[in-house]
mmCIF file of C-alpha atoms (C1' of nucleotides) in Angstrom:
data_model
loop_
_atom_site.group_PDB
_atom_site.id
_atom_site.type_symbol
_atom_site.label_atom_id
_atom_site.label_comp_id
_atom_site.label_asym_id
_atom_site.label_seq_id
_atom_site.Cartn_x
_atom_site.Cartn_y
_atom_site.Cartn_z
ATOM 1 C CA UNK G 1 -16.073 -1.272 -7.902
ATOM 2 C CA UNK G 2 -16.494 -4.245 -5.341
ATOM 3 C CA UNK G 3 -19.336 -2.735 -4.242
ATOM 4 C CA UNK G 4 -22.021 -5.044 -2.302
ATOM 5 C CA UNK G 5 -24.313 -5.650 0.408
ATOM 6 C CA UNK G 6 -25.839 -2.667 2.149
ATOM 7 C CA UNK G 7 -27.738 0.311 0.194
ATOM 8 C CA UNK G 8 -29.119 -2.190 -2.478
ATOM 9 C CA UNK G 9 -29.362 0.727 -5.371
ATOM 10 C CA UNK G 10 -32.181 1.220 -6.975
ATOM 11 C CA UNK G 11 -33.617 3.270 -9.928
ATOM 12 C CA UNK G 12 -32.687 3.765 -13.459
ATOM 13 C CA UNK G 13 -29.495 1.730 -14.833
ATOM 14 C CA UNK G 14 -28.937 0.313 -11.497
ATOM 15 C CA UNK G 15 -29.227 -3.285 -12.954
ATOM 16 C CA UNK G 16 -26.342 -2.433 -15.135
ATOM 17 C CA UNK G 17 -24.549 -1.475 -12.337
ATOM 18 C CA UNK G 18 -25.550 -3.877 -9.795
ATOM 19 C CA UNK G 19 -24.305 -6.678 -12.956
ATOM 20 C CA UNK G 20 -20.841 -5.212 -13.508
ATOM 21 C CA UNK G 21 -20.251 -6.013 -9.293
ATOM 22 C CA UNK G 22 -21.528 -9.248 -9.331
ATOM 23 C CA UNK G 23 -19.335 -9.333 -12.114
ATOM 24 C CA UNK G 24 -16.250 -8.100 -10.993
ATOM 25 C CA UNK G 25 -16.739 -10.040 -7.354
ATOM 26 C CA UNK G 26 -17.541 -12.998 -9.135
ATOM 27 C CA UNK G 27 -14.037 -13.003 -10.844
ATOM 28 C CA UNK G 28 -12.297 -11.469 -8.745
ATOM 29 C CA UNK G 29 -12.675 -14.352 -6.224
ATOM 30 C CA UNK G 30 -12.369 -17.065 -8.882
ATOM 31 C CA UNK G 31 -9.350 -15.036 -9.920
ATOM 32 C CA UNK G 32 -8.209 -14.890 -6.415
ATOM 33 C CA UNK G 33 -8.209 -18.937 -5.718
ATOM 34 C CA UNK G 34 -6.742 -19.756 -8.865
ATOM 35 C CA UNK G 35 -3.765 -17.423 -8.342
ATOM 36 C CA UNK G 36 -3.605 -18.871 -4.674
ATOM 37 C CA UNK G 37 -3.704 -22.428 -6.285
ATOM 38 C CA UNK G 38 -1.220 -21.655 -8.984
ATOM 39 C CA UNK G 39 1.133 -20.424 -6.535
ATOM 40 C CA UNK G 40 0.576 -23.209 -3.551
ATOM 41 C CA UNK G 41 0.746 -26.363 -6.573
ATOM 42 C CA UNK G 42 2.868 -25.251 -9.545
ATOM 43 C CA UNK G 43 4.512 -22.293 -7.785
ATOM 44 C CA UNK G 44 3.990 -20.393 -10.373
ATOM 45 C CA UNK G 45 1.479 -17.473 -11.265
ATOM 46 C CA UNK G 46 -1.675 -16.139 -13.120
ATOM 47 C CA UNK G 47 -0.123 -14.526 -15.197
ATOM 48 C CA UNK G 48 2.608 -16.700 -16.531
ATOM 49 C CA UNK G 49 -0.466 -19.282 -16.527
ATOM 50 C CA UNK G 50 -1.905 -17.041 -19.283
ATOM 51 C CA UNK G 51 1.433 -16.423 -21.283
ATOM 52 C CA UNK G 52 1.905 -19.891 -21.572
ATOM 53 C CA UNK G 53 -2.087 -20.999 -22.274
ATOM 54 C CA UNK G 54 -1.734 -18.522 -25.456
ATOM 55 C CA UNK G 55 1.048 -19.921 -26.436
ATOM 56 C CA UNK G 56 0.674 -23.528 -25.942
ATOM 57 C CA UNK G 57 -2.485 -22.676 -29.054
ATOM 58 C CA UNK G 58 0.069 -21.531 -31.619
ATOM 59 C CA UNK G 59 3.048 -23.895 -31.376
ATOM 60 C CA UNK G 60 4.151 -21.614 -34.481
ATOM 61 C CA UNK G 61 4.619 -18.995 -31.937
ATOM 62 C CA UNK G 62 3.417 -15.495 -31.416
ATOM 63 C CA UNK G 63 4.867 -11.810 -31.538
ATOM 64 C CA UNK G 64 5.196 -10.073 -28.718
ATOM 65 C CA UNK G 65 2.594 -7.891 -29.766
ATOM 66 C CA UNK G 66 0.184 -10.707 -30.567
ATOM 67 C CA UNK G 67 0.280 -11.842 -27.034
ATOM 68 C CA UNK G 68 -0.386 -8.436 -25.543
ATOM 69 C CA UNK G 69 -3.375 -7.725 -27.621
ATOM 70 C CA UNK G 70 -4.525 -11.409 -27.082
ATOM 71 C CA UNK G 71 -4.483 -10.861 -23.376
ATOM 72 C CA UNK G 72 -6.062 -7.784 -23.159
ATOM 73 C CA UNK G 73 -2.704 -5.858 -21.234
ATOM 74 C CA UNK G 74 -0.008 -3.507 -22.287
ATOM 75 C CA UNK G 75 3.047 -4.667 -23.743
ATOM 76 C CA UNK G 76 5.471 -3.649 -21.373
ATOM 77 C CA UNK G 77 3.601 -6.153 -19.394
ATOM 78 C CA UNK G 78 4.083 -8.874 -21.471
ATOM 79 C CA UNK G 79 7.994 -8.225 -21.728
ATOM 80 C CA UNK G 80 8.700 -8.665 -18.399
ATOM 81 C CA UNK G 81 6.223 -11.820 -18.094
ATOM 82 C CA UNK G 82 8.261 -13.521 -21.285
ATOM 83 C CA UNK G 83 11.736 -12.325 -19.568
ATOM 84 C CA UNK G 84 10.691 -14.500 -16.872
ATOM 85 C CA UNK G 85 9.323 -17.099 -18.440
ATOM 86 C CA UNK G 86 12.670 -17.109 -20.347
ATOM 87 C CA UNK G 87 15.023 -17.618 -17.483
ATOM 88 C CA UNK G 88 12.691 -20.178 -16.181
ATOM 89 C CA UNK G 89 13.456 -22.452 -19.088
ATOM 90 C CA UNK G 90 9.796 -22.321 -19.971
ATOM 91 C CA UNK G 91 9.752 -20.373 -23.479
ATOM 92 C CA UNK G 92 11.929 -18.782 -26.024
ATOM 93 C CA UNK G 93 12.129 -16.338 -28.197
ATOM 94 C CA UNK G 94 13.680 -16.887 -31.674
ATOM 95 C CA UNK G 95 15.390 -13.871 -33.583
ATOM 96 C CA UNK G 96 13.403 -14.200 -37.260
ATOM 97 C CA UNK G 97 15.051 -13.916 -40.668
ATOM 98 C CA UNK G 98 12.094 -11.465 -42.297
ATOM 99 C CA UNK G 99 12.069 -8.756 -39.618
ATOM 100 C CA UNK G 100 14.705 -8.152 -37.344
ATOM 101 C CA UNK G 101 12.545 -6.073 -34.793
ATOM 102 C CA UNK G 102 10.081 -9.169 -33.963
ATOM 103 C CA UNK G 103 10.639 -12.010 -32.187
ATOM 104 C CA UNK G 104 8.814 -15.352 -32.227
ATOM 105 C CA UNK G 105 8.112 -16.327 -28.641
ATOM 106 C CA UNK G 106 7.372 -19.945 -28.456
ATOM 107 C CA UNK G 107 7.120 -22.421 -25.282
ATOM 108 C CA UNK G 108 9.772 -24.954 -24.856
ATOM 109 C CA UNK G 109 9.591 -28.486 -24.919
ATOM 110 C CA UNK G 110 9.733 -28.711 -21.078
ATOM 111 C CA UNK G 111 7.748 -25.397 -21.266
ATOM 112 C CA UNK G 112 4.635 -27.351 -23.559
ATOM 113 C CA UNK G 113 5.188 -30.421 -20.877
ATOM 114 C CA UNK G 114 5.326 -28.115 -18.055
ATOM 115 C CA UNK G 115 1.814 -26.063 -19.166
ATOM 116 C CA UNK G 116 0.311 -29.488 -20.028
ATOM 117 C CA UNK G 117 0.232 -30.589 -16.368
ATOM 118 C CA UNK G 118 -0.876 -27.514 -14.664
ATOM 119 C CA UNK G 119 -3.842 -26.577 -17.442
ATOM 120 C CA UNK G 120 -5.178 -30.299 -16.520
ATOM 121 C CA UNK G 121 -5.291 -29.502 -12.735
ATOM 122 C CA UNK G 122 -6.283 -25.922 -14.088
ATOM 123 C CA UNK G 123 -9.508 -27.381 -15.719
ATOM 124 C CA UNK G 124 -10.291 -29.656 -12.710
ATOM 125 C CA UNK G 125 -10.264 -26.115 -10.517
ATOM 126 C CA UNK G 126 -12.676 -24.666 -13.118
ATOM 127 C CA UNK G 127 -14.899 -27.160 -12.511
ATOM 128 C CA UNK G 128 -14.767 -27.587 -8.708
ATOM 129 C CA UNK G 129 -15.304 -24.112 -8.542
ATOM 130 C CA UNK G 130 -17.719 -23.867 -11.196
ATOM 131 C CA UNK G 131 -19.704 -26.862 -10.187
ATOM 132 C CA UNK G 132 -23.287 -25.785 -9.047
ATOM 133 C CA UNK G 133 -23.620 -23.754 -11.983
ATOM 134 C CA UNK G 134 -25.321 -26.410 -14.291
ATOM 135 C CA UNK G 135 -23.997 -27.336 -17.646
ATOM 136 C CA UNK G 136 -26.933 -25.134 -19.399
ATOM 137 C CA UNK G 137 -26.728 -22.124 -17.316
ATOM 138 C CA UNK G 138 -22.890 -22.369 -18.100
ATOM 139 C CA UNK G 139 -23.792 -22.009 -21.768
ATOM 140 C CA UNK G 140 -26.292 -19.950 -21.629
ATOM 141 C CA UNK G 141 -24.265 -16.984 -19.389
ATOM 142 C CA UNK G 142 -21.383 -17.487 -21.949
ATOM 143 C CA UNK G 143 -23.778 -16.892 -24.248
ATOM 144 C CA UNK G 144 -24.959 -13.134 -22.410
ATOM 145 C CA UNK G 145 -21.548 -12.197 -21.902
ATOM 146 C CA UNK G 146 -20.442 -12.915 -25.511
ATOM 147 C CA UNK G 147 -22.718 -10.895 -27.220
ATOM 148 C CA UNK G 148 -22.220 -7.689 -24.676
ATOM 149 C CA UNK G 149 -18.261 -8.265 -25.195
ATOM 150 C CA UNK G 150 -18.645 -8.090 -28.514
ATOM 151 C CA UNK G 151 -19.707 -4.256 -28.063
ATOM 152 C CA UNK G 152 -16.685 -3.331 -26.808
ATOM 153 C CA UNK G 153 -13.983 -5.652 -29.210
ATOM 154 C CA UNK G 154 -12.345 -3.161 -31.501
ATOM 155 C CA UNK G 155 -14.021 -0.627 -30.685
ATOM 156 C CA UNK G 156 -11.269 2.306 -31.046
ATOM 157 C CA UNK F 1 -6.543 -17.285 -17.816
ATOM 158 C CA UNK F 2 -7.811 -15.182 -20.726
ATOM 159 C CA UNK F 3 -7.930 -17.925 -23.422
ATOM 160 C CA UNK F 4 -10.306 -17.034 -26.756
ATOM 161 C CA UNK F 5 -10.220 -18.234 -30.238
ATOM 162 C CA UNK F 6 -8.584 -21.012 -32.326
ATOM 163 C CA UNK F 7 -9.089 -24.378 -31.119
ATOM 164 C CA UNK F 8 -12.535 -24.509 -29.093
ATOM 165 C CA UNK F 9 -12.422 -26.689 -26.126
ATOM 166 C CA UNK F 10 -14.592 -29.685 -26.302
ATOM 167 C CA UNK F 11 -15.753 -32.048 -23.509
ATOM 168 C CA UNK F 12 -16.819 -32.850 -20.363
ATOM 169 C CA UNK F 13 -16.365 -29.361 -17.978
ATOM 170 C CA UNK F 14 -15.613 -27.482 -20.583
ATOM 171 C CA UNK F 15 -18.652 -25.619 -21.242
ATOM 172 C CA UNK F 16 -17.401 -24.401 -17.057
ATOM 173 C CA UNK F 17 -14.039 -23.708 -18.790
ATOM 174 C CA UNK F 18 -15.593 -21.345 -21.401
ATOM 175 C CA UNK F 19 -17.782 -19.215 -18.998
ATOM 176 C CA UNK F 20 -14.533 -18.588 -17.149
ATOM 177 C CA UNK F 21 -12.812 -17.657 -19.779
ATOM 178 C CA UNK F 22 -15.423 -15.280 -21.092
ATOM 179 C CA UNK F 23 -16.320 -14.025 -17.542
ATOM 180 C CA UNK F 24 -12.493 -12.782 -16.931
ATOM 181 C CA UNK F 25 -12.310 -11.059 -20.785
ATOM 182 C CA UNK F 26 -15.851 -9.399 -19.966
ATOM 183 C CA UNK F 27 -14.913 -7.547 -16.981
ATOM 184 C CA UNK F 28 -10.929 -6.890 -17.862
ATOM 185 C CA UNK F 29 -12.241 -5.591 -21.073
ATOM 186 C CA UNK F 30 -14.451 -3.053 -19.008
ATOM 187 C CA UNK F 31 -12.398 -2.573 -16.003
ATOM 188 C CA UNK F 32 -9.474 -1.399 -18.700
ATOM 189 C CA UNK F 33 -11.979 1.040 -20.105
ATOM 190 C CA UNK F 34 -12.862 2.074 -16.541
ATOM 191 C CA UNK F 35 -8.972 2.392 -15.461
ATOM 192 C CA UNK F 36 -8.438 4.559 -18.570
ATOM 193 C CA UNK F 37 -11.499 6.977 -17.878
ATOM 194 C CA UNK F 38 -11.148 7.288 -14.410
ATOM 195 C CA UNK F 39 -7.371 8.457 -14.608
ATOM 196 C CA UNK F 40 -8.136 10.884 -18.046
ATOM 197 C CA UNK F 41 -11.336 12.236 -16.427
ATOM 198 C CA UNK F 42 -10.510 12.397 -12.650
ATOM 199 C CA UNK F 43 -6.870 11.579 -12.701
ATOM 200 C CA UNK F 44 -7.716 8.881 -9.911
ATOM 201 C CA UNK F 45 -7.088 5.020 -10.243
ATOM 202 C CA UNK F 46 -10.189 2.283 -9.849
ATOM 203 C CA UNK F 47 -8.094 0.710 -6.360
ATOM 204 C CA UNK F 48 -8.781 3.941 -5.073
ATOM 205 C CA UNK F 49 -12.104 4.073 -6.457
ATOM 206 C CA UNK F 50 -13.152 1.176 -4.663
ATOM 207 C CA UNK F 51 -12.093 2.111 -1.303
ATOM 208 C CA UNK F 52 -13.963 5.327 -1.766
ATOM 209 C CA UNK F 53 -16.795 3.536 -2.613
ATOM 210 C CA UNK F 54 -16.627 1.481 0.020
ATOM 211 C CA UNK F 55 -16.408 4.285 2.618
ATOM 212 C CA UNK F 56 -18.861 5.480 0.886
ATOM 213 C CA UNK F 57 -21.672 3.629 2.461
ATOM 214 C CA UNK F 58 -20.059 3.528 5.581
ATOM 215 C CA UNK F 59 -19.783 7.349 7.043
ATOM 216 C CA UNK F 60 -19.157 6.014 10.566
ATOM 217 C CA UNK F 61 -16.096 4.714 8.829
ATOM 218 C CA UNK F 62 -14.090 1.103 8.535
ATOM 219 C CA UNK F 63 -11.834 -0.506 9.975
ATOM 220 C CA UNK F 64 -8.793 -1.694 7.623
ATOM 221 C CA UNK F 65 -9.606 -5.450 8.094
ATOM 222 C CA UNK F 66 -13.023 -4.427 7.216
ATOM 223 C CA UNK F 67 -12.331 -3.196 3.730
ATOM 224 C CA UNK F 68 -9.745 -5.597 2.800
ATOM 225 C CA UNK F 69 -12.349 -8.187 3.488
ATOM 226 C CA UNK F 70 -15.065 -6.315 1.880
ATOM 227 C CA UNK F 71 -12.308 -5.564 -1.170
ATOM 228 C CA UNK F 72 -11.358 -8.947 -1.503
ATOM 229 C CA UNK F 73 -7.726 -7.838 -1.340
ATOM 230 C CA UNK F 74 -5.069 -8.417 0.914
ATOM 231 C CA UNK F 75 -5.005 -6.051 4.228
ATOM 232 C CA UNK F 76 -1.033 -4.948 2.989
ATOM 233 C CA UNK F 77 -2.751 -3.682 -0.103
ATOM 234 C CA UNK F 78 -5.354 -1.342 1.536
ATOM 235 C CA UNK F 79 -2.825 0.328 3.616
ATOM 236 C CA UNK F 80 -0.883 1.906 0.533
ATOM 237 C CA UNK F 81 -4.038 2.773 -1.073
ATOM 238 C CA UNK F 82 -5.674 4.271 2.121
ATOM 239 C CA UNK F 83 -2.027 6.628 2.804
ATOM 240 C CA UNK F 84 -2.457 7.682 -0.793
ATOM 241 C CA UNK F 85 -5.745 8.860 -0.018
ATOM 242 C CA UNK F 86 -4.543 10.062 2.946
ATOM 243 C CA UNK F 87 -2.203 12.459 1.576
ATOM 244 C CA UNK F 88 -4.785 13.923 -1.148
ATOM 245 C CA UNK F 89 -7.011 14.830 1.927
ATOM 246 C CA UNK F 90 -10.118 12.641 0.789
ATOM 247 C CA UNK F 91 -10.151 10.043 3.186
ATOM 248 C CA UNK F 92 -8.387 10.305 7.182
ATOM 249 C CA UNK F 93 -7.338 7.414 9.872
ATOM 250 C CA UNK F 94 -9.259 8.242 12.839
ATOM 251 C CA UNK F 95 -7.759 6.623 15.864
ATOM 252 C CA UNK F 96 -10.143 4.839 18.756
ATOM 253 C CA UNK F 97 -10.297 4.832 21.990
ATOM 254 C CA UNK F 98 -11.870 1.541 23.080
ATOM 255 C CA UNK F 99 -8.713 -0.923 20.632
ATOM 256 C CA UNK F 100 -5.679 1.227 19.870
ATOM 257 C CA UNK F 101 -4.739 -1.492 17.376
ATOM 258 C CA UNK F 102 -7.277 -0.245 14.961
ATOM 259 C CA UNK F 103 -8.090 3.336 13.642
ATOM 260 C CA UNK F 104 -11.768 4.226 11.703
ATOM 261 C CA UNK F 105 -11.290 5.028 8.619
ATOM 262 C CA UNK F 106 -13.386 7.327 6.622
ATOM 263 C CA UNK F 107 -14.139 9.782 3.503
ATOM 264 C CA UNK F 108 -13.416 13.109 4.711
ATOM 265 C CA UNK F 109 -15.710 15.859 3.399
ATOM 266 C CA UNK F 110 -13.809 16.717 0.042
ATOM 267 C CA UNK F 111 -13.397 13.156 -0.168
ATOM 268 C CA UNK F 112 -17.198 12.808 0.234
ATOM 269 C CA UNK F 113 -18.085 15.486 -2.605
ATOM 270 C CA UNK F 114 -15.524 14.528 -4.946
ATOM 271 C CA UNK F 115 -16.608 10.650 -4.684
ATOM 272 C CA UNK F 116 -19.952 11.867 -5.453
ATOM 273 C CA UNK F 117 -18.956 13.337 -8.908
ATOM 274 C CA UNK F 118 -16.988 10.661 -9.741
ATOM 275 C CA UNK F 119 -19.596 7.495 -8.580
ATOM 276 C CA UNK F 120 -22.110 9.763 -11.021
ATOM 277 C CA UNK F 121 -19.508 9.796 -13.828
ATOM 278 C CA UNK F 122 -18.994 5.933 -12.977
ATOM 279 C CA UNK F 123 -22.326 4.444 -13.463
ATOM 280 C CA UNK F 124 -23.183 6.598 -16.810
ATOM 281 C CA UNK F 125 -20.471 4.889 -18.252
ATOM 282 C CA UNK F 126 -21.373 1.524 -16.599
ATOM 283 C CA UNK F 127 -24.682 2.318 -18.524
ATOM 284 C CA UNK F 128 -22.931 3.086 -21.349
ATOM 285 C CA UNK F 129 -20.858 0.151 -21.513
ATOM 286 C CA UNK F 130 -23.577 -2.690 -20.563
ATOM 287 C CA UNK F 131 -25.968 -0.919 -22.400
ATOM 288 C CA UNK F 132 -26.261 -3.687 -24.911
ATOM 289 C CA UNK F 133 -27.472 -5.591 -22.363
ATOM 290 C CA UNK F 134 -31.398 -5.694 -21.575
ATOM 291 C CA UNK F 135 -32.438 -4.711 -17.847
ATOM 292 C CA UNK F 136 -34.140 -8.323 -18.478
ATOM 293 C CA UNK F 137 -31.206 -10.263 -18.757
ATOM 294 C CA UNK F 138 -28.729 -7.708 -16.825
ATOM 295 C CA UNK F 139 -31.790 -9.160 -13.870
ATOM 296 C CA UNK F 140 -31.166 -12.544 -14.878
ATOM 297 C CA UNK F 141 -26.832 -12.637 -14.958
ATOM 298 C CA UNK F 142 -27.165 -10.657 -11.942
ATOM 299 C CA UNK F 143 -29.205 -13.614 -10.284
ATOM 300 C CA UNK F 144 -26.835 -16.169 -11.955
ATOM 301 C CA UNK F 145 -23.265 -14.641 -10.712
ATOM 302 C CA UNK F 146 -25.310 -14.012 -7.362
ATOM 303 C CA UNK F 147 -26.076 -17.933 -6.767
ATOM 304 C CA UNK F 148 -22.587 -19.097 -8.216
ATOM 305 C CA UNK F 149 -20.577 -17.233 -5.843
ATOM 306 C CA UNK F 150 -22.725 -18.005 -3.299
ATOM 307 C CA UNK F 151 -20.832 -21.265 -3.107
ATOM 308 C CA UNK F 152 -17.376 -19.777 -2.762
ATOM 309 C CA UNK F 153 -18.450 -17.133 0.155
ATOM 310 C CA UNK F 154 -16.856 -17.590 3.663
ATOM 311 C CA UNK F 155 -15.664 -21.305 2.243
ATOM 312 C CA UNK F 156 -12.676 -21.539 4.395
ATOM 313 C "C1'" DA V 1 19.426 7.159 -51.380
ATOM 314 C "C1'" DT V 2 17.462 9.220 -47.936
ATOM 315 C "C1'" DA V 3 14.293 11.474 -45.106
ATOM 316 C "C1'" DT V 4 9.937 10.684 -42.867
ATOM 317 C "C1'" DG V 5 6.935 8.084 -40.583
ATOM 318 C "C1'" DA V 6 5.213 3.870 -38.751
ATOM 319 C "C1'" DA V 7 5.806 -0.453 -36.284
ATOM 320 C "C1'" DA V 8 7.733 -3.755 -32.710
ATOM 321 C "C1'" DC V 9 9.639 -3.884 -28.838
ATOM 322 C "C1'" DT V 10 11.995 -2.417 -24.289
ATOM 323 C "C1'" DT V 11 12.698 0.643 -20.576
ATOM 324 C "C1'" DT V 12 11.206 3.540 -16.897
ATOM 325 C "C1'" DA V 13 8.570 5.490 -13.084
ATOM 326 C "C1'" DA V 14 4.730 5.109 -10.395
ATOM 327 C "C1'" DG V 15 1.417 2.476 -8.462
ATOM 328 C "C1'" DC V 16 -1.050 -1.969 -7.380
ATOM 329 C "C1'" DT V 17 -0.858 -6.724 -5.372
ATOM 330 C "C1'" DT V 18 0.345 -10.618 -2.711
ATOM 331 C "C1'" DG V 19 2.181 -13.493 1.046
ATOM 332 C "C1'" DA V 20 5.087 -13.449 4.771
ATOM 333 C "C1'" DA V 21 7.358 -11.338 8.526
ATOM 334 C "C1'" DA V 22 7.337 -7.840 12.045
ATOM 335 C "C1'" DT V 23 4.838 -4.737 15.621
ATOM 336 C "C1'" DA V 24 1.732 -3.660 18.746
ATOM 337 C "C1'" DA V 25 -2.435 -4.173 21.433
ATOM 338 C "C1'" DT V 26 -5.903 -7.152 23.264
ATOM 339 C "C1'" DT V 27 -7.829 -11.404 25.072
ATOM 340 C "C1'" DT V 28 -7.551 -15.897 27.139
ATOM 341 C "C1'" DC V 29 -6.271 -19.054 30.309
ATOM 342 C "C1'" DC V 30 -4.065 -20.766 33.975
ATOM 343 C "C1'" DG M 1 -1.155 -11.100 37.377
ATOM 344 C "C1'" DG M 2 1.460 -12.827 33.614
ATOM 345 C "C1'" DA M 3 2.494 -16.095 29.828
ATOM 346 C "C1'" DA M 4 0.553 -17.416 25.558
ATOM 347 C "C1'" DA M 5 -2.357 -17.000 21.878
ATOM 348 C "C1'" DT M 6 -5.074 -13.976 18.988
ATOM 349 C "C1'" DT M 7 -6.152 -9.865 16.412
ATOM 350 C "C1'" DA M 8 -5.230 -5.497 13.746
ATOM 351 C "C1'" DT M 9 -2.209 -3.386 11.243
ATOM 352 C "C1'" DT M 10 2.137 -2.150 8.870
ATOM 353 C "C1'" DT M 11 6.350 -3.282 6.515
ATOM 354 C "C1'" DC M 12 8.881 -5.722 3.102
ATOM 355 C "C1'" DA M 13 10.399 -8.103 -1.143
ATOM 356 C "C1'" DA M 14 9.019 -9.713 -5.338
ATOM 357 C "C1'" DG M 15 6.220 -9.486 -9.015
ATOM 358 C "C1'" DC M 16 2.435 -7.482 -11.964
ATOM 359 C "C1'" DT M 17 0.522 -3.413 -14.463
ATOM 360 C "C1'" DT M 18 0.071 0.764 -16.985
ATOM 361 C "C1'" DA M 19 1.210 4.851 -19.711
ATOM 362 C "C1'" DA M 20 4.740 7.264 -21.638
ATOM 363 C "C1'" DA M 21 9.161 7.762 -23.514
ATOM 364 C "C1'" DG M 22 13.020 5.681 -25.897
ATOM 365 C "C1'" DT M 23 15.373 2.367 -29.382
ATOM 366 C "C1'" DT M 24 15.782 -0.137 -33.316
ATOM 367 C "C1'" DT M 25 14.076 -1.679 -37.599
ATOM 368 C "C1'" DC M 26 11.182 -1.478 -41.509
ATOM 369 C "C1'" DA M 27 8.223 0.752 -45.238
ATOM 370 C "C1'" DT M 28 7.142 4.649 -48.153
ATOM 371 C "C1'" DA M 29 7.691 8.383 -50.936
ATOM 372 C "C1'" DT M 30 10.139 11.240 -52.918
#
DNA sequence: ATATGAAACTTTAAGCTTGAAATAATTTCC
DNA sequence: GGAAATTATTTCAAGCTTAAAGTTTCATAT
């Protein structure tokens, strides 16, 4: 996937390809200093970064399943993330009247305080790391890569 | 990480905030689709994928610390991958005689044929799944993620 | 009411990933 | 030549990730 330098490929459909890894290096790396960062300032990780960020947007909570389909991974996944994130003090679930098989998982108060502080240093990363791409080349990319997502969004 | 909907950010940085967050959904939307096909079709995973790919281009072989770097992941993480390989036959540690610390690493023959089937299945569905986006403006992202990570390369 | 099926979630096994510690070989510097 | 630092790699523990299988609960249709 990480494909790079070398052979530069050439010929049909090759600037599809050559886009997807630029695309994957690009956040890959940004992935890779964030986690680093996360870990080094907050000691704490990527993906319990992205648990909380989803949940600090619906202070009414989410389902389990709402989360895992918000973050694009499997459920399973999110379990163990939330059983974490549990013992940590950082988010609860709460048992619901209606249907006894769901769950509302909500942040705590120290969890909401907690996310606060590390999403502002979070944003200040973004745009450190960010920072050469100007502020209309930022739109306009988001711009690309929203209309090819949108392809692929429900699409099974 | 993988923020979306509800609430859009406003301010200062955060038009850097919302190309992040749509650059990470873009490719772990299409890596997942990639991960699925690549284990249904080929029963292989993208991890090892990459390292073949890598080799790939290399047929006098790489060191370990050469594709971890290349990867982007850490050089603990290429040694499981590379024994898996290992032990389906399509890759093999060659040992040196100049530095016995390091060993070449390299695709062996089956590992050369069946990369090629799968690299071909690969970038039809790369085609398949960018294929919303014009060669024009695949040219144009390409050139944008090229410059923007261009800032982050060899940093520290 | 009760089977049948669907839905929400957890568990499990296998594999990926990291950072840190451990090994081993090489190089550097007196 | 030998201590000390450096380099290449592996090992380890903890955590993330998935797909698949299992559990419990709910909804539907007899």
């Amino acid at each position: 996937m990480v494909a790079g330098p070398l052979p530069a490929p050439s010929g049909p459909g090759k600037d599809r390809l050559r886009l997807w890894i630029r695309l994957l290096r690009a956040s890959r790396t940004i992935e890779a200093e964030l986690r680093e960062r996360l870990k080094k300032e907050f000691n704490t990780t990527l993906p319990r970064f992205d648990v909380m960020a989803a949940l600090y947007r619906a202070p009414e909570g989410m389902l389990m399943s709402d989360l895992s389909r918000f973050l694009l991974v499997s459920n399973g996944n999110v379990t163990g993330i939330v059983d974490r994130l549990v013992s940590e003090g950082l988010v609860a679930r709460a048992r619901r009247n209606g249907d006894r098989r769901t769950s509302m998982v909500r942040l705590t108060e120290e969890g909401s305080k907690t996310f606060g502080i590390i999403a502002a240093a979070h944003e200040g990363w973004i745009g450190e790391l960010l920072g050469k791409v100007s502020e209309d080349d930022a739109r306009r990319l988001t711009g690309m890569l929203t209309s090819f997502r949108s392809n692929w969004e429900g699409r099974e």
